[in-house]
Coordinates of C-alpha atoms in Angstrom, one line a residue:
M24 CA 149.3 106.4 58.7
K25 CA 149.2 107.8 55.3
V26 CA 146.5 106.2 53.1
A27 CA 146.5 106.1 49.3
V28 CA 143.1 105.8 47.6
L29 CA 142.6 103.8 44.4
G30 CA 139.7 105.2 42.6
F31 CA 138.0 108.6 42.9
G32 CA 134.4 107.9 42.1
T33 CA 131.5 108.2 44.6
V34 CA 133.1 106.2 47.4
G35 CA 136.6 107.3 46.7
K36 CA 135.7 110.9 47.1
G37 CA 134.1 110.2 50.4
V38 CA 137.1 108.2 51.7
Y39 CA 139.5 111.0 50.7
E40 CA 137.4 113.6 52.4
M41 CA 137.0 111.6 55.6
L42 CA 140.7 110.9 55.8
A43 CA 141.3 114.6 56.4
H44 CA 139.5 114.4 59.8
A45 CA 140.3 110.8 60.9
D46 CA 142.5 110.2 64.0
G47 CA 145.8 108.6 63.2
L48 CA 145.1 108.7 59.4
E49 CA 146.1 111.2 56.7
Q50 CA 145.5 111.7 53.1
G51 CA 147.9 110.2 50.6
P52 CA 147.9 110.1 46.8
V53 CA 144.8 109.2 44.8
L54 CA 145.0 106.9 41.8
V55 CA 142.9 108.2 38.9
R56 CA 142.5 107.3 35.2
P57 CA 145.1 108.6 32.8
G58 CA 144.3 112.2 31.9
K59 CA 142.4 112.8 35.1
A60 CA 145.4 113.8 37.3
D61 CA 144.4 117.5 37.6
E62 CA 145.6 118.0 41.2
P63 CA 149.1 117.4 42.6
W64 CA 147.8 114.7 44.9
K65 CA 146.3 112.7 42.0
I66 CA 148.4 110.3 40.0
S67 CA 147.7 107.8 37.2
D68 CA 150.5 105.3 37.8
I69 CA 150.1 102.7 40.5
N70 CA 153.9 102.4 40.8
G71 CA 153.9 105.9 42.3
I72 CA 151.9 104.5 45.2
V73 CA 153.6 101.1 45.5
S74 CA 157.1 102.7 45.6
D75 CA 156.1 105.5 48.0
V76 CA 157.6 104.5 51.4
S77 CA 155.4 107.1 53.2
V78 CA 152.2 105.3 52.2
G79 CA 151.3 102.8 54.9
A80 CA 148.0 101.6 53.5
V81 CA 145.9 101.5 50.4
A82 CA 142.1 101.8 50.2
E83 CA 140.8 100.2 47.0
V84 CA 137.4 101.5 45.9
M85 CA 137.7 101.1 42.1
G86 CA 135.4 98.1 41.6
G87 CA 135.9 95.1 39.3
V88 CA 138.5 92.3 39.5
E89 CA 141.2 93.8 37.3
P90 CA 143.2 95.9 37.5
A91 CA 142.1 96.1 41.2
F92 CA 143.6 92.7 42.0
S93 CA 147.0 93.5 40.4
Y94 CA 147.1 96.8 42.2
C95 CA 146.2 95.3 45.6
A96 CA 148.6 92.4 45.1
A97 CA 151.5 94.9 44.3
A98 CA 150.7 97.0 47.4
L99 CA 150.6 93.9 49.7
K100 CA 153.9 92.7 48.3
A101 CA 155.4 96.1 49.1
G102 CA 154.2 95.6 52.7
K103 CA 151.4 98.0 52.6
H104 CA 148.0 97.3 54.2
V105 CA 145.0 97.0 52.0
V106 CA 141.3 97.6 52.7
T107 CA 138.7 97.3 50.0
S108 CA 134.9 97.8 49.4
N109 CA 135.1 95.7 46.3
K110 CA 132.9 92.6 46.8
A111 CA 133.6 91.2 43.3
L112 CA 137.4 91.4 44.0
V113 CA 137.1 89.6 47.4
A114 CA 134.7 86.9 46.0
A115 CA 137.1 86.2 43.2
K116 CA 140.5 86.8 44.8
G117 CA 140.0 87.2 48.5
I118 CA 141.8 84.0 49.6
E119 CA 144.8 84.8 47.4
L120 CA 145.0 88.4 48.7
A121 CA 144.7 87.2 52.3
A122 CA 147.6 84.8 51.7
L123 CA 149.7 87.6 50.3
A124 CA 148.9 89.8 53.3
R125 CA 150.1 87.1 55.7
E126 CA 153.2 86.5 53.7
H127 CA 154.2 90.1 53.7
K128 CA 153.0 90.9 57.3
A129 CA 150.3 93.3 56.1
A130 CA 146.6 93.6 56.7
F131 CA 143.8 92.8 54.4
L132 CA 140.3 93.9 55.5
F133 CA 137.1 94.2 53.6
S134 CA 134.2 94.9 55.9
A135 CA 133.0 97.7 53.5
A136 CA 132.4 95.1 50.8
C137 CA 129.1 94.0 52.4
G138 CA 126.5 96.1 54.0
G139 CA 127.9 99.6 53.4
G140 CA 127.9 101.3 56.8
V141 CA 126.4 98.2 58.5
P142 CA 129.2 96.5 60.4
F143 CA 128.2 93.0 59.4
L144 CA 131.4 91.4 58.3
H145 CA 133.4 93.4 60.9
N146 CA 131.2 92.0 63.8
L147 CA 131.1 88.6 62.2
S148 CA 134.9 88.4 62.0
L149 CA 135.1 89.1 65.8
A150 CA 132.3 86.7 66.6
V151 CA 134.0 83.7 65.1
L152 CA 136.9 84.2 67.5
S153 CA 134.7 83.1 70.5
D154 CA 131.5 81.7 69.0
R155 CA 130.4 79.1 66.5
I156 CA 128.3 80.7 63.7
E157 CA 125.3 78.6 62.6
S158 CA 123.7 80.8 59.9
L159 CA 124.0 84.3 58.4
G160 CA 122.5 86.5 55.7
G161 CA 119.6 89.0 55.4
I162 CA 118.6 91.9 53.1
L163 CA 122.0 92.7 51.6
N164 CA 121.1 94.9 48.6
G165 CA 119.6 98.3 49.1
T166 CA 118.6 98.8 45.4
T167 CA 116.3 95.8 45.3
N168 CA 114.9 96.5 48.8
Y169 CA 114.0 100.0 47.6
M170 CA 112.3 98.7 44.5
L171 CA 110.4 96.0 46.3
D172 CA 109.3 98.4 49.0
A173 CA 108.2 101.0 46.4
M174 CA 106.2 98.4 44.5
Q175 CA 104.5 97.1 47.6
R176 CA 103.9 100.2 49.6
R177 CA 103.5 102.8 46.8
G178 CA 102.0 100.5 44.1
L179 CA 104.7 101.3 41.5
D180 CA 105.3 98.9 38.7
Y181 CA 108.8 97.4 38.1
A182 CA 109.9 99.9 35.5
S183 CA 108.8 102.9 37.6
A184 CA 110.4 101.5 40.7
L185 CA 113.7 101.0 38.9
A186 CA 113.6 104.5 37.3
D187 CA 112.9 106.0 40.7
A188 CA 115.9 104.1 42.2
Q189 CA 118.1 105.3 39.4
R190 CA 116.9 108.9 39.8
L191 CA 117.8 108.8 43.5
G192 CA 121.2 107.2 42.9
Y193 CA 120.3 103.9 44.5
A194 CA 120.6 102.0 41.2
E195 CA 123.3 102.1 38.5
A196 CA 122.5 102.9 34.9
D197 CA 123.1 99.1 34.4
P198 CA 121.3 97.6 37.4
T199 CA 121.8 94.0 36.4
A200 CA 124.1 93.0 39.3
D201 CA 121.6 94.3 41.8
V202 CA 118.2 93.1 40.3
S203 CA 119.6 89.7 39.3
G204 CA 120.7 89.0 42.8
L205 CA 124.4 88.8 41.9
D206 CA 125.4 91.6 44.2
A207 CA 123.7 89.9 47.2
L208 CA 125.2 86.6 46.2
R209 CA 128.7 87.9 46.3
K210 CA 128.0 89.3 49.8
I211 CA 126.7 86.0 51.1
M212 CA 129.8 84.3 49.6
L213 CA 132.0 86.7 51.7
G214 CA 129.8 86.1 54.8
C215 CA 130.4 82.3 54.4
A216 CA 134.1 82.9 54.0
V217 CA 134.4 84.9 57.2
G218 CA 131.8 83.0 59.2
F219 CA 132.6 79.4 58.2
G220 CA 136.1 79.5 56.6
L221 CA 134.7 78.4 53.3
L222 CA 134.2 80.6 50.3
P223 CA 131.6 79.0 48.1
V224 CA 132.3 79.4 44.4
E225 CA 130.2 76.5 43.0
G226 CA 126.7 75.1 43.8
L227 CA 125.3 78.6 44.4
D228 CA 121.6 79.4 43.6
C229 CA 120.5 82.9 42.8
E230 CA 117.2 84.4 41.9
G231 CA 116.7 88.1 41.7
I232 CA 113.6 90.4 41.4
E233 CA 113.5 90.8 37.6
S234 CA 110.3 88.7 37.4
F235 CA 108.4 90.4 40.2
S236 CA 105.4 92.3 38.9
A237 CA 102.9 94.8 40.2
A238 CA 100.3 92.0 40.0
D239 CA 102.5 89.8 42.2
A240 CA 102.9 92.6 44.7
A241 CA 99.2 93.2 44.8
D242 CA 98.4 89.5 45.3
L243 CA 100.9 89.0 48.1
K244 CA 99.6 92.1 49.9
K245 CA 96.1 90.7 49.6
R246 CA 97.3 87.6 51.4
G247 CA 99.1 89.6 54.2
L248 CA 102.6 88.9 52.8
C249 CA 105.4 91.1 51.8
C250 CA 108.4 90.2 49.5
R251 CA 112.0 90.8 50.3
L252 CA 115.2 89.6 48.5
L253 CA 117.1 87.5 51.0
A254 CA 120.6 86.1 51.0
R255 CA 121.1 83.0 53.2
G256 CA 124.2 81.0 54.2
G257 CA 124.8 78.5 56.9
K258 CA 126.4 75.2 57.8
S259 CA 125.3 72.1 56.0
A260 CA 126.1 68.4 56.3
S261 CA 128.6 68.7 53.5
G262 CA 130.0 72.2 54.2
V263 CA 127.8 75.2 53.6
Y264 CA 124.6 76.3 51.9
A265 CA 124.5 79.7 50.1
Y266 CA 121.7 81.2 48.0
V267 CA 119.7 84.3 47.2
E268 CA 116.0 84.3 46.4
P269 CA 112.9 86.4 47.0
M270 CA 111.0 85.4 50.1
A271 CA 107.3 86.0 51.0
L272 CA 107.0 86.9 54.7
G273 CA 104.2 87.6 57.1
A274 CA 103.8 91.3 57.7
S275 CA 105.1 90.9 61.3
A276 CA 108.5 89.6 60.2
A277 CA 111.4 91.8 61.0
E278 CA 112.4 92.0 57.4
C279 CA 109.1 93.7 56.4
S280 CA 110.0 96.7 58.6
V281 CA 113.2 97.3 56.5
L282 CA 112.1 100.0 54.1
D283 CA 113.6 102.1 51.3
N284 CA 117.2 101.3 50.5
F285 CA 118.2 100.0 54.0
N286 CA 119.9 96.7 54.6
M287 CA 119.3 94.2 57.4
A288 CA 122.2 91.8 58.1
R289 CA 122.0 89.0 60.7
Y290 CA 123.9 86.1 62.0
R291 CA 123.1 83.4 64.6
G292 CA 125.8 82.2 66.9
V293 CA 125.5 79.1 69.1
N294 CA 126.1 81.3 72.2
S295 CA 125.0 84.8 71.0
G296 CA 121.7 83.7 69.4
D297 CA 120.4 86.1 66.7
I298 CA 122.3 89.3 66.1
I299 CA 120.6 91.7 63.8
M300 CA 122.0 95.0 62.3
I301 CA 120.0 97.5 60.2
G302 CA 121.4 100.5 58.4
Q303 CA 122.3 102.2 55.1
G304 CA 123.8 99.5 52.8
A305 CA 125.3 101.7 50.1
G306 CA 126.2 105.2 49.1
R307 CA 129.2 107.5 49.5
W308 CA 129.2 108.1 53.2
P309 CA 128.0 104.8 54.6
T310 CA 130.5 102.9 52.5
A311 CA 133.4 105.4 53.1
S312 CA 132.7 105.1 56.8
A313 CA 133.2 101.4 56.6
V314 CA 136.5 101.8 54.7
L315 CA 137.7 104.2 57.5
R316 CA 136.5 101.7 60.1
D317 CA 138.8 99.1 58.6
L318 CA 141.7 101.5 58.5
S319 CA 141.2 102.4 62.1
C320 CA 141.1 98.7 63.0
I321 CA 144.5 98.3 61.3
L322 CA 145.9 101.1 63.6
R323 CA 144.6 99.0 66.6
G324 CA 146.5 95.9 65.3
E325 CA 143.8 94.0 63.4
R326 CA 145.2 92.3 60.3
A327 CA 142.9 89.7 58.8
M328 CA 139.2 88.7 58.3
L329 CA 140.0 85.5 56.5
G330 CA 141.9 82.8 58.4
A331 CA 144.8 80.9 57.0
G332 CA 142.5 77.8 56.8
C333 CA 139.9 79.5 54.6
V334 CA 139.4 77.6 51.4
S335 CA 137.1 77.8 48.3
G336 CA 134.5 75.1 47.9
K337 CA 131.1 74.1 46.8
A338 CA 127.8 75.1 48.3
D339 CA 125.1 72.4 48.9
N340 CA 121.6 73.7 48.9
S341 CA 119.9 70.3 48.6
G342 CA 119.2 70.2 52.3
C343 CA 117.4 73.5 52.5
A344 CA 113.7 73.1 51.7
H345 CA 110.7 75.5 51.7
S346 CA 107.2 75.7 50.3
Y347 CA 107.2 78.3 47.5
Y348 CA 104.7 80.8 46.2
V349 CA 104.9 80.6 42.4
R350 CA 103.2 82.5 39.5
L351 CA 103.4 80.9 36.1
P352 CA 101.3 80.2 33.0
A353 CA 98.4 78.0 34.0
G354 CA 99.4 75.3 31.5
Y355 CA 102.7 74.7 33.3
A356 CA 101.3 74.4 36.9
G357 CA 101.2 70.6 36.7
R358 CA 105.0 70.5 36.6
L359 CA 105.1 71.7 40.2
P360 CA 104.4 69.7 43.4
V361 CA 101.2 71.5 44.1
K362 CA 99.8 72.0 47.6
E363 CA 97.3 74.7 46.7
A364 CA 96.6 76.5 43.4
W365 CA 94.2 79.2 42.0
R366 CA 93.7 80.8 38.6
D367 CA 94.6 84.5 38.0
G368 CA 93.6 85.2 34.4
G369 CA 95.9 83.1 32.1
D370 CA 98.3 82.5 35.0
A371 CA 98.2 80.1 37.9
R372 CA 99.4 81.0 41.4
V373 CA 100.6 78.0 43.3
I374 CA 101.8 77.1 46.8
T375 CA 104.1 74.1 46.5
E376 CA 104.8 71.3 48.8
P377 CA 108.3 71.7 50.4
V378 CA 111.0 71.7 47.7
S379 CA 114.7 72.0 48.1
V380 CA 116.3 75.3 47.1
A381 CA 118.5 73.5 44.6
D382 CA 115.5 71.7 43.0
M383 CA 113.3 74.9 42.9
H384 CA 115.9 77.0 41.2
A385 CA 116.6 74.1 38.7
L386 CA 112.9 73.7 38.0
A387 CA 112.5 77.5 37.4
A388 CA 115.4 77.4 34.9
E389 CA 113.8 74.5 33.1
L390 CA 110.4 76.2 32.9
R391 CA 112.0 79.4 31.6
G392 CA 113.8 77.3 29.0
S393 CA 110.4 76.0 27.9
G394 CA 109.2 79.6 27.4
A395 CA 107.3 80.0 30.7
G396 CA 107.4 83.3 32.5
I397 CA 107.7 82.5 36.2
F398 CA 108.1 84.3 39.5
F399 CA 108.8 82.4 42.7
A400 CA 109.4 83.3 46.3
A401 CA 110.1 81.1 49.3
L402 CA 107.5 81.1 52.0
E403 CA 108.5 82.0 55.5
D404 CA 109.7 78.9 57.4

């Protein structure tokens, strides 16, 4: 099967190179920006791929929603299979693309959009065929894991940890999607869509690591805790819950052994129990290998990761409750339901009574609106 590649950045180059050695697959044309078609196999017009009857599949690795959506839609309407590593695209348009694939008897697979080389969505899409998934999530962003690990094991401050991640290629020049938690949130949205048949687009709560400081790292370490950014999704009374937030865990927790830029994805099935996968979550070769895995699955007859009944909906995090570790200006501590508190200079550090995820995120937003700098992390259940 000849495969066209949309995009020739870090991942696109990896996909194109791997196609040269993959059983049953061969290199097709590569879509590049106008003025960049400096080789015969590079083109800058998507119509050259859509109209090419020799192309059986398209691998989209451009990123962003547009023009990626328009290009993938055109390829599916032409009966070509589509695989993508683009989490933003699938979160925004995945249900629509899956419907187009069914209509035109083509495949639409996207396991590379979450976890890089970790086969999280791939395994999850198989598990739902014979098991009922109860919960899913984990450490789904390698950039933030690298930074948190560097701050806690090596004592770096936030700015130094970010600069280090950028130097090593783990963080983009604009790291906002990673450090804000948005990247991990999109991935948990996809996990919910595959695991539960509901893509949550409202009611989501997201807290990243932008407020985490060297002083926070030192205080948590003193208390035998480590911080990781966790994405969580699961079944709730009204549908699903889905959120991202820092979590303070005991040093023996499995997540604390996930170092550097690695990911740890997990799901719990009624029959399987906990399934945990650890590996490289980003980068040229891990992500390209996941794209090739999806293409190989198409050769074996796999066609979909989202069922026809998958719908978009609203997450409900009101039923998920934890105690929280919170650092904030001492004068604001009284606005929290305090279980334990101590002073740290001009700040207070607080352990709260159990608070719902929805309420804690709303309270943090309210405090920040009042001018309070705040860091919070859920405490291990």
